XYZ file of C-alpha atoms in Angstrom:
683
model
C 105.071 34.767 99.072
C 105.809 38.147 97.590
C 109.350 38.252 96.295
C 111.062 41.636 95.729
C 113.442 41.899 92.679
C 115.584 44.020 93.990
C 115.810 42.244 97.225
C 116.686 39.003 95.988
C 119.905 40.520 93.522
C 121.133 42.084 96.914
C 121.473 38.470 98.274
C 122.620 36.465 95.044
C 123.511 38.213 91.659
C 120.617 36.653 89.714
C 121.438 37.292 86.307
C 118.381 38.619 83.502
C 115.289 40.299 83.794
C 112.307 39.616 86.384
C 110.400 37.437 84.313
C 113.379 35.107 83.293
C 113.993 34.682 87.117
C 109.945 33.653 87.920
C 110.401 31.478 85.066
C 113.521 29.447 85.950
C 112.550 29.547 89.823
C 109.081 28.520 88.809
C 110.493 25.325 86.953
C 111.827 24.289 90.474
C 108.527 23.444 91.805
C 107.474 27.099 92.814
C 104.488 28.164 90.920
C 104.317 31.546 89.578
C 101.015 33.370 90.781
C 101.814 36.785 89.160
C 104.628 39.049 88.313
C 104.543 42.910 88.565
C 106.815 45.251 86.737
C 107.084 49.289 88.410
C 109.396 50.868 90.208
C 110.122 47.710 92.715
C 109.531 44.742 90.613
C 108.015 41.679 92.406
C 107.079 38.456 91.669
C 104.259 36.252 93.610
C 105.026 32.650 94.131
C 102.696 29.997 95.782
C 104.953 28.439 98.173
C 103.310 24.737 99.008
C 103.164 23.919 102.739
C 106.332 21.604 103.216
C 108.297 24.600 101.897
C 108.508 26.979 105.153
C 112.158 27.719 104.421
C 110.742 29.823 101.114
C 108.687 31.854 102.720
C 111.752 34.280 102.739
C 113.755 35.993 100.181
C 116.920 34.162 101.984
C 114.998 30.946 101.153
C 114.332 31.710 97.543
C 117.797 33.407 97.157
C 119.111 29.740 98.052
C 117.455 28.224 95.510
C 118.246 31.105 92.592
C 121.965 30.285 94.283
C 121.586 26.863 93.079
C 120.080 27.059 89.850
C 122.487 29.224 88.471
C 125.922 28.121 90.479
C 125.968 31.537 92.163
C 127.612 32.683 96.001
C 124.968 33.439 98.354
C 125.497 36.741 100.426
C 123.952 36.176 103.679
C 122.538 38.956 105.553
C 124.821 40.981 107.816
C 124.874 39.847 111.250
C 128.385 40.463 112.613
C 127.172 42.684 115.379
C 125.566 39.472 117.424
C 127.364 40.581 120.273
C 127.450 44.222 120.231
C 126.396 46.368 122.914
C 126.053 50.174 124.008
C 128.457 51.477 126.574
C 127.063 52.126 129.713
C 123.769 50.571 131.249
C 123.174 47.382 130.986
C 119.848 46.491 131.157
C 118.391 42.798 131.225
C 114.864 40.426 131.829
C 114.586 37.383 133.517
C 113.297 34.707 130.965
C 111.513 31.336 132.538
C 111.101 28.623 130.195
C 108.196 26.694 131.670
C 106.732 24.914 128.302
C 110.228 23.907 126.758
C 107.683 21.286 125.131
C 105.833 23.891 123.427
C 108.990 26.161 122.758
C 112.107 24.586 122.534
C 114.382 27.652 122.076
C 113.665 31.111 123.132
C 115.575 34.236 122.711
C 115.555 37.598 124.298
C 117.403 40.877 124.346
C 116.831 44.474 125.680
C 117.498 47.271 123.015
C 117.566 51.131 123.414
C 115.411 52.799 120.980
C 114.317 56.106 119.666
C 110.863 55.465 117.826
C 110.729 57.131 114.526
C 109.710 56.408 110.763
C 111.798 54.162 108.884
C 113.974 55.492 106.060
C 112.896 55.372 102.733
C 114.149 52.241 101.284
C 113.035 49.851 104.190
C 110.115 51.267 104.246
C 109.721 50.972 100.258
C 110.840 47.265 100.750
C 108.380 46.516 103.023
C 105.311 48.243 100.956
C 106.765 46.319 97.837
C 106.739 42.826 99.535
C 102.873 43.889 100.483
C 103.393 45.061 104.832
C 102.295 48.402 105.629
C 105.026 50.323 107.468
C 104.621 51.377 111.035
C 107.463 52.379 112.620
C 111.388 52.186 112.566
C 110.982 49.122 115.619
C 108.099 47.144 114.292
C 109.541 47.511 110.616
C 112.741 46.309 111.634
C 111.121 43.211 112.738
C 108.848 42.212 109.731
C 112.165 43.217 107.674
C 113.921 40.230 109.427
C 110.895 37.775 108.926
C 110.706 38.828 105.389
C 114.579 38.738 104.793
C 115.150 35.585 106.914
C 111.908 33.838 107.751
C 112.143 34.005 111.285
C 109.364 36.109 112.633
C 110.046 38.762 115.772
C 108.439 40.548 118.141
C 108.970 43.415 120.514
C 107.816 44.557 123.844
C 107.893 47.719 125.727
C 110.119 46.955 128.787
C 108.216 49.425 130.910
C 104.920 47.147 130.430
C 106.827 43.930 131.368
C 105.787 43.113 134.788
C 108.747 42.630 137.102
C 111.322 42.490 134.248
C 110.323 38.864 133.625
C 109.337 37.107 130.629
C 107.630 33.413 131.218
C 106.867 30.982 128.144
C 104.137 28.886 129.981
C 100.784 27.293 129.000
C 97.896 29.580 129.337
C 95.320 29.113 132.099
C 91.820 27.863 131.999
C 89.725 30.901 130.245
C 92.634 33.334 130.667
C 91.644 36.425 128.479
C 94.035 39.082 126.839
C 93.745 41.910 124.637
C 95.469 41.099 121.165
C 97.225 44.058 119.262
C 94.002 43.949 116.691
C 92.075 45.290 120.104
C 90.096 42.112 120.240
C 89.608 40.666 123.853
C 90.255 36.657 123.615
C 89.845 34.059 125.555
C 92.376 31.236 126.179
C 92.741 27.840 127.050
C 95.370 25.444 128.832
C 96.332 23.767 125.555
C 97.797 27.542 124.053
C 101.205 28.996 124.446
C 101.595 32.369 125.600
C 104.242 35.071 126.552
C 103.612 36.251 130.127
C 105.268 38.575 132.536
C 105.065 38.434 136.110
C 101.494 39.356 136.329
C 99.680 38.218 132.704
C 99.988 37.047 129.452
C 101.909 39.894 127.289
C 101.294 37.518 123.737
C 100.061 34.761 122.077
C 103.200 32.739 121.351
C 103.870 32.776 117.618
C 100.695 34.252 116.752
C 100.113 37.560 117.754
C 101.158 40.122 120.753
C 99.009 41.758 123.278
C 98.286 45.355 123.390
C 99.506 45.949 126.868
C 102.728 45.943 125.784
C 102.802 47.300 122.265
C 105.647 49.730 121.141
C 104.777 53.715 121.464
C 106.165 56.888 120.718
C 107.304 57.267 123.873
C 108.921 53.808 124.281
C 112.692 54.065 125.142
C 113.470 50.333 125.993
C 112.135 47.341 123.978
C 112.864 43.261 124.986
C 113.041 41.934 121.102
C 111.962 38.331 121.202
C 113.013 35.774 118.954
C 111.709 32.148 119.236
C 110.988 28.514 117.626
C 107.630 27.359 118.804
C 106.362 23.823 117.770
C 104.318 23.604 114.467
C 101.191 21.981 115.934
C 101.170 24.097 119.195
C 100.808 27.453 116.491
C 98.305 25.513 114.306
C 95.997 24.665 117.164
C 95.938 28.048 118.723
C 95.822 29.909 115.555
C 92.588 27.818 114.146
C 91.163 27.752 117.662
C 91.017 31.858 117.804
C 90.568 32.003 113.994
C 93.341 34.410 114.049
C 95.908 34.229 111.071
C 99.045 36.217 110.735
C 102.364 36.282 108.943
C 103.829 34.782 111.829
C 101.674 31.945 112.428
C 101.604 30.994 108.943
C 105.339 30.605 109.017
C 105.455 29.043 112.801
C 102.690 26.487 112.030
C 104.616 24.959 109.076
C 107.663 24.708 111.104
C 110.736 27.293 111.165
C 114.814 26.525 112.019
C 115.335 25.845 115.497
C 118.724 27.886 114.945
C 117.236 30.772 113.457
C 116.190 32.539 116.987
C 119.836 34.014 117.792
C 120.701 35.182 114.467
C 117.472 36.800 113.699
C 118.270 39.127 116.837
C 121.629 39.589 115.473
C 120.577 40.688 112.496
C 117.826 42.857 113.739
C 120.419 44.571 115.806
C 122.633 45.502 112.426
C 119.306 46.818 110.778
C 118.735 48.953 113.884
C 122.213 50.422 114.457
C 122.224 50.981 110.484
C 119.094 53.017 110.501
C 120.011 54.671 113.972
C 116.981 53.341 115.421
C 118.939 51.780 118.603
C 121.492 49.451 119.844
C 121.308 46.736 122.419
C 122.261 47.400 125.994
C 121.808 43.868 127.623
C 123.228 40.624 126.886
C 121.357 37.951 124.488
C 119.379 35.619 126.688
C 119.107 32.570 124.926
C 117.202 29.188 126.316
C 117.837 25.926 124.388
C 117.522 23.214 127.310
C 117.716 20.646 124.830
C 119.734 21.041 121.670
C 118.780 19.019 118.546
C 121.287 17.737 116.583
C 121.398 17.640 112.667
C 119.724 14.973 110.589
C 121.898 12.826 108.540
C 120.818 10.556 105.655
C 122.423 8.059 103.601
C 122.159 8.550 100.205
C 122.826 5.814 97.395
C 123.334 6.479 93.965
C 121.673 3.545 92.577
C 118.851 4.613 94.650
C 118.589 8.045 92.809
C 118.925 6.182 89.344
C 115.997 3.607 90.851
C 113.304 6.431 91.561
C 114.059 9.115 88.870
C 114.738 6.317 86.120
C 117.779 8.336 85.091
C 121.480 8.216 85.901
C 122.385 11.520 87.523
C 126.653 12.251 87.207
C 128.104 11.740 90.432
C 129.823 14.863 90.386
C 126.485 16.573 90.195
C 124.754 15.346 93.424
C 126.934 17.473 95.624
C 126.545 20.787 93.101
C 122.773 20.664 93.644
C 122.414 19.795 97.482
C 125.153 21.793 98.460
C 124.050 25.326 97.631
C 120.770 24.656 99.276
C 122.714 24.088 102.284
C 123.018 20.601 103.098
C 126.549 18.993 103.741
C 127.570 16.222 101.431
C 130.323 13.866 102.086
C 131.306 10.857 100.481
C 130.493 7.256 102.316
C 132.746 4.647 102.170
C 131.670 1.256 100.578
C 132.009 -0.313 97.043
C 128.845 1.212 95.631
C 129.025 5.295 95.330
C 126.825 7.162 98.142
C 126.975 10.060 100.289
C 125.941 11.195 103.876
C 124.135 13.931 103.602
C 123.640 16.094 106.843
C 120.543 18.002 106.785
C 120.283 22.094 107.827
C 117.932 22.851 110.599
C 115.556 24.784 108.127
C 114.923 21.977 105.819
C 112.238 20.711 108.223
C 110.491 18.882 104.790
C 113.816 16.705 104.520
C 113.514 13.561 106.845
C 114.272 10.411 104.577
C 116.316 9.396 101.197
C 113.653 10.059 98.881
C 113.429 13.500 100.324
C 117.047 13.949 99.030
C 116.241 12.414 95.790
C 113.629 14.960 94.972
C 115.997 17.591 95.895
C 118.335 16.301 93.267
C 115.502 15.598 90.470
C 114.311 19.347 90.709
C 117.388 21.042 90.170
C 118.753 18.357 87.500
C 115.451 19.162 86.006
C 112.113 16.901 85.748
C 111.821 17.841 82.184
C 115.242 15.993 81.103
C 113.819 12.599 83.001
C 112.460 10.034 80.436
C 109.238 8.697 80.252
C 109.066 5.440 81.566
C 106.724 2.865 82.656
C 107.749 1.509 86.050
C 108.378 -2.042 86.998
C 105.342 -3.134 88.076
C 104.962 -5.796 91.213
C 103.151 -9.178 90.502
C 99.394 -8.577 91.907
C 99.100 -10.821 95.543
C 96.290 -12.819 95.688
C 92.568 -12.637 93.969
C 91.147 -9.185 93.118
C 88.730 -8.042 95.153
C 85.383 -8.762 93.294
C 83.802 -5.888 94.802
C 85.710 -3.694 92.690
C 84.295 -5.262 89.177
C 80.888 -5.441 91.100
C 80.920 -1.539 91.489
C 81.979 -0.932 87.863
C 79.414 -2.996 86.781
C 76.592 -0.437 88.788
C 78.380 2.483 87.416
C 78.266 1.112 83.660
C 74.655 0.164 83.776
C 73.470 3.311 85.736
C 75.519 5.847 83.252
C 74.126 3.753 80.180
C 70.675 4.461 81.647
C 71.109 8.230 81.925
C 72.168 8.760 85.475
C 75.208 10.760 86.048
C 77.863 9.576 89.291
C 77.595 11.766 92.378
C 80.469 11.083 94.816
C 79.361 12.751 98.344
C 81.081 12.808 101.921
C 80.613 10.053 104.296
C 80.885 12.695 107.187
C 77.667 14.280 107.321
C 75.410 16.827 109.701
C 73.251 14.963 112.276
C 69.851 16.748 111.116
C 70.564 15.470 107.429
C 71.188 11.814 108.540
C 68.584 11.266 111.461
C 65.574 11.152 108.544
C 67.205 7.975 106.963
C 68.004 6.136 110.097
C 65.600 3.052 111.301
C 63.263 4.110 114.017
C 64.823 4.624 117.592
C 68.520 4.348 115.858
C 70.848 7.123 116.263
C 73.426 7.779 113.491
C 76.728 6.843 114.550
C 78.884 9.927 115.629
C 82.220 11.024 115.124
C 84.867 11.714 118.271
C 86.154 14.739 116.918
C 84.255 16.292 114.043
C 85.934 19.262 112.025
C 82.514 20.715 112.484
C 78.810 20.379 112.800
C 78.649 19.943 109.070
C 80.329 16.301 109.271
C 79.521 15.538 112.849
C 78.266 11.617 112.054
C 78.855 9.282 109.826
C 76.173 8.753 106.885
C 73.602 5.822 107.520
C 72.373 6.326 104.135
C 74.155 7.543 100.349
C 70.487 9.306 100.129
C 71.362 11.985 102.620
C 74.325 13.106 100.747
C 72.741 12.409 96.941
C 69.616 14.270 97.793
C 71.588 17.306 98.792
C 73.523 17.034 95.426
C 70.437 16.887 93.742
C 68.846 19.940 95.419
C 71.993 21.843 94.735
C 71.606 21.184 91.088
C 67.639 22.204 91.356
C 68.680 25.375 93.054
C 70.566 26.368 90.060
C 68.348 25.883 87.370
C 68.502 21.836 86.347
C 64.995 20.579 86.182
C 65.640 17.106 85.398
C 68.294 15.386 87.867
C 69.119 11.736 87.498
C 71.982 11.070 90.102
C 73.607 7.920 91.718
C 76.450 7.133 93.982
C 77.916 3.853 95.383
C 79.916 3.577 98.767
C 79.541 2.924 102.313
C 77.004 3.460 104.942
C 77.469 3.189 108.559
C 75.775 1.891 111.429
C 76.485 1.235 114.980
C 76.847 -2.811 113.738
C 79.662 -1.622 110.866
C 80.181 -0.741 107.581
C 78.050 -1.823 104.157
C 78.006 -1.368 100.616
C 75.336 0.312 98.964
C 74.141 1.915 95.582
C 71.590 4.657 95.655
C 69.683 6.803 93.015
C 67.932 9.948 92.954
C 65.730 10.752 90.247
C 63.944 14.234 89.922
C 61.979 15.778 86.620
C 61.314 14.376 83.501
C 60.899 10.751 82.785
C 63.050 11.338 79.559
C 64.261 13.828 77.188
C 62.190 16.289 75.569
C 61.200 15.275 71.976
C 58.711 17.147 69.791
C 57.244 13.398 68.848
C 55.898 13.026 72.378
C 54.716 14.838 75.029
C 56.509 15.115 78.136
C 56.379 13.131 81.275
C 57.428 13.426 84.974
C 59.226 10.577 86.518
C 57.016 8.276 88.558
C 57.446 5.274 90.972
C 57.680 2.807 87.994
C 60.506 4.420 86.298
C 62.552 4.248 89.846
C 61.422 0.817 89.881
C 62.714 -0.143 86.576
C 65.983 1.262 87.404
C 66.286 -1.035 90.322
C 65.232 -4.254 88.152
C 68.220 -2.671 85.851
C 70.780 -2.478 88.519
C 69.708 -6.084 89.578
C 70.108 -7.566 86.266
C 73.256 -5.973 86.115
C 74.641 -7.803 88.749
C 73.440 -11.060 87.092
C 69.700 -11.074 89.673
C 66.986 -11.550 87.318
C 64.033 -9.501 87.416
C 62.000 -12.191 87.496
C 63.279 -13.388 90.747
C 62.268 -9.579 92.487
C 59.488 -8.998 94.648
C 58.234 -5.265 95.346
C 56.061 -5.172 98.205
C 54.427 -2.062 99.654
C 55.975 -0.759 102.634
C 56.028 2.169 105.162
C 59.571 3.733 105.603
C 59.659 7.257 107.251
C 62.000 8.562 104.490
C 59.219 7.581 101.571
C 55.612 8.450 100.708
C 53.249 5.819 102.197
C 51.715 4.033 98.550
C 54.654 4.944 96.326
C 57.109 2.965 98.327
C 58.165 -0.790 97.860
C 60.419 -2.962 99.870
C 62.702 -5.250 97.248
C 63.314 -8.603 97.964
C 64.694 -11.378 96.120
C 63.194 -14.683 97.839
C 63.317 -13.683 101.790
C 66.383 -11.700 101.413
C 65.552 -8.191 101.759
C 67.683 -5.857 99.025
C 66.533 -2.390 100.004
C 63.999 -0.157 99.228
C 62.352 2.247 96.281
C 59.615 4.849 96.531
C 59.067 8.795 96.359
C 60.767 11.018 98.888
C 58.832 12.307 101.730
C 57.771 15.962 101.423
C 58.911 16.998 104.612
C 62.724 15.858 103.903
C 62.577 17.280 100.355
C 61.581 20.586 101.705
C 64.302 20.416 104.856
C 66.733 19.872 101.802
C 65.806 22.757 99.701
C 63.861 21.217 96.848
C 60.878 23.296 95.193
C 57.942 22.760 97.123
C 55.443 20.098 95.996
C 57.958 18.472 93.335
C 58.350 14.613 93.749
C 61.838 13.015 94.187
C 62.066 9.319 93.828
C 64.742 7.409 95.287
C 66.004 3.888 95.737
C 68.883 2.659 97.880
C 70.147 -1.322 97.284
C 72.312 -3.186 99.545
C 75.167 -4.305 97.136
C 76.333 -6.998 99.674
C 72.833 -8.827 99.821
C 72.715 -8.601 96.189
C 75.912 -10.376 95.860
C 74.571 -13.172 98.621
C 71.118 -13.845 96.537
C 72.747 -14.029 92.952
C 71.893 -17.849 92.136
C 75.006 -20.388 93.170
C 74.913 -21.806 89.238
C 77.078 -20.331 86.662
C 75.637 -18.401 83.927
C 74.524 -20.547 80.929
C 73.937 -19.995 77.557
C 70.547 -20.869 75.682
C 70.088 -21.543 71.873
C 67.292 -19.351 70.424
C 63.763 -20.791 70.596
C 63.214 -23.024 67.604
C 59.226 -23.046 68.159
C 56.748 -20.144 67.757
C 55.122 -18.912 71.036
C 51.154 -18.176 71.641
C 49.804 -14.943 73.134
C 46.345 -14.654 75.029
C 45.201 -11.669 76.644
C 43.254 -11.797 79.756
C 41.185 -9.078 81.602
C 39.856 -9.731 84.808
C 38.378 -7.451 87.748
C 40.073 -7.594 91.232
C 39.823 -5.845 94.428
C 42.030 -2.177 93.879
C 43.995 -3.118 97.219
C 45.381 -6.346 95.561
C 49.064 -6.085 94.698
C 49.931 -6.805 91.188
C 53.091 -8.971 92.552
C 50.274 -11.156 94.117
C 48.459 -11.653 90.824
C 51.685 -12.276 89.170
C 52.166 -14.865 91.840
C 49.464 -16.714 91.634
C 49.500 -16.978 87.645
C 53.324 -18.472 87.665
C 51.999 -20.663 90.476
C 49.142 -21.985 88.365
C 50.511 -21.992 84.868
C 52.190 -24.808 83.365
C 55.873 -24.553 82.373
C 54.885 -23.339 78.929
C 54.636 -19.793 80.421
C 57.537 -17.780 79.553
C 56.328 -14.260 80.243
C 53.742 -12.043 82.030
C 52.957 -8.407 81.354
C 50.064 -6.174 82.764
C 49.229 -3.837 79.808
C 46.260 -2.184 80.954
C 44.878 -0.834 84.221
C 41.402 0.560 84.220
C 38.700 2.404 86.708
C 35.383 3.813 85.900
C 32.125 3.294 83.969
C 31.332 -0.426 83.816
C 33.834 -1.151 86.694
C 32.351 -1.989 90.208
C 33.389 0.735 92.659
C 36.406 -0.827 94.834
C 37.105 -2.904 91.669
C 40.049 -2.480 89.110
C 40.131 -3.868 85.580
C 43.351 -5.532 84.792
C 44.736 -6.678 81.442
C 47.580 -9.039 81.155
C 49.501 -10.949 78.447
C 50.523 -14.106 78.902
C 53.068 -15.762 76.661
C 53.258 -19.579 75.868
C 56.167 -21.667 74.177
C 57.315 -24.982 74.377
C 60.902 -25.847 73.529
C 60.275 -29.510 71.912
C 56.984 -28.632 70.176
C 54.711 -26.094 68.609
C 51.951 -25.326 70.808
C 48.043 -25.731 69.720
C 45.084 -23.256 70.564
C 43.992 -26.098 73.031
C 47.040 -25.942 74.925
C 46.703 -22.420 75.361
C 43.104 -22.549 76.184
C 43.502 -25.122 78.666
C 46.570 -23.087 80.352
C 44.505 -20.157 80.186
C 41.428 -21.523 81.958
C 43.745 -22.694 85.042
C 45.269 -19.500 85.075
C 41.860 -17.984 85.479
C 40.493 -20.501 88.049
C 43.111 -19.998 90.119
C 42.665 -16.561 90.414
C 39.253 -16.574 90.816
C 40.072 -19.182 93.791
C 42.653 -16.981 95.380
C 41.531 -13.417 94.782
C 38.279 -13.489 93.815
C 38.763 -12.703 89.943
C 35.908 -12.078 87.584
C 36.776 -12.572 84.000
C 35.582 -9.734 81.807
């Protein structure tokens, strides 16, 4: 809202210069965007959506009146019933959609079209509105001064001299003042004559009934339209105007006749016209003012500060509220809310008004009284915290993406033959379905970073994913670029499958699921590259998958061609279910030394390492504490189709020192089992 300082000073005698006025009004919850000096100083305020009453000079003048305790000079509307002697012109007004237009006022004026006087044109220009002619300028002036949008029709082009406020017909078309032909629908409200629609209610007038240089009789419209109807129409037509921005936030149902009265005064003052017909006011269901009880004790509890009893009416009455003392043992009031304050509907709203003008800066800093928690805390909260702690410690950054995504991004991550869950009323095609996987949004976040020159990207997310069977909680990672930070002491290395696998093991360990209980088995999933993908299980429980993202998906999401991206997604609920039932227990440090034996074997190159480890653990004595692969070789000296694996076996007994003979016997048992089950040959 652009406030013209001299215009404000005409309504309330504000003290000080434009800077001090901007500061004082800004302290009451109105952000000051800019202050411009010049021939007509102005202040740009950012008005929040809940304060449509302040989208006018009169609304901001009320705030100034309360701030400085000065009287408010309302605009002159004394000529509300004035009429030119002689001809008595009129129109018929039919209100067919009173649910969308509770009040509609109209009056016929005889006019002389011309330029506006300099003072009026200068004020409009200072407020950011281009002067057009004296009639249109007066309607804009009233809107900026009082917050009531108005529209003028050329009476010659109102068919049958009849105005009908109705819903648009299916596929009805009209050309608006901007010269665009628009198609309307039955959920939109129009102002029509006997033959056609002549305006889109609350948004823009039609070109057919536009004021021109030879117009002699006009119908001046001033109405109240339901905010939801105007908001829907403006959005559907992608048409935003000064009028629609006010109507869609909520206007004053009692302002329409006052707006016409103010326009009549201005038209007479500048010699542009005068009324030649009676004021028509269609208001079939008058609305009564809202009354809200306000308790002094409640003010003190909410604000944390006692406000003097005598100050409450002093703050509220200049804002248009009527304050009456309420009977009873406790101090309080019955407050009548003016109809232009559509944001005030309950006691807390009144307390906010008292707090604004008492001064939020005067309120003490105190901790609120906290209620005792009900029931045990949700264990998922601490679980998600453990996930975040583990992954951020591993160098990942947390990403938070939308649960609503486009269908094209969701389909690659759905199970074969399963469609993503569609949203019944999507905001756009970009938000058409619920995500079946966190990887859909996470890969887009990674691609966004890559397109902006970030080569090494490590992102994770915890959140909900959705299928037709319901909602589940998961954690996902995406990793591209280098496996670690570059350093002069070692060559750079690109991330690979085993890096991503290690992160999965780290994540499960953070959730008390030891890596020894995990198995990684080759899998074929459409979103992953075969041979570089694995399903993660704990026993028979499926936990998720890890692997390289399919190049087709990477290309579609905007990754550089040929760059490998590794991803993993783990079902957190499944991990929780797979955790050991027994509580964590502490063990003393080993008292006896361990014995290490290295074994090299030749096995089939297609044999999974997990199968080798499983055979080793099942055939080894309880003294085997760890198995680790430390070398893999194919080449000279190794037959085709075979691979040389070197494994390090660590043995330890908690009760005694093992001997070389104990280690030899255990190693022989393991090699024999590998030979029998996998055809292994010891090198």
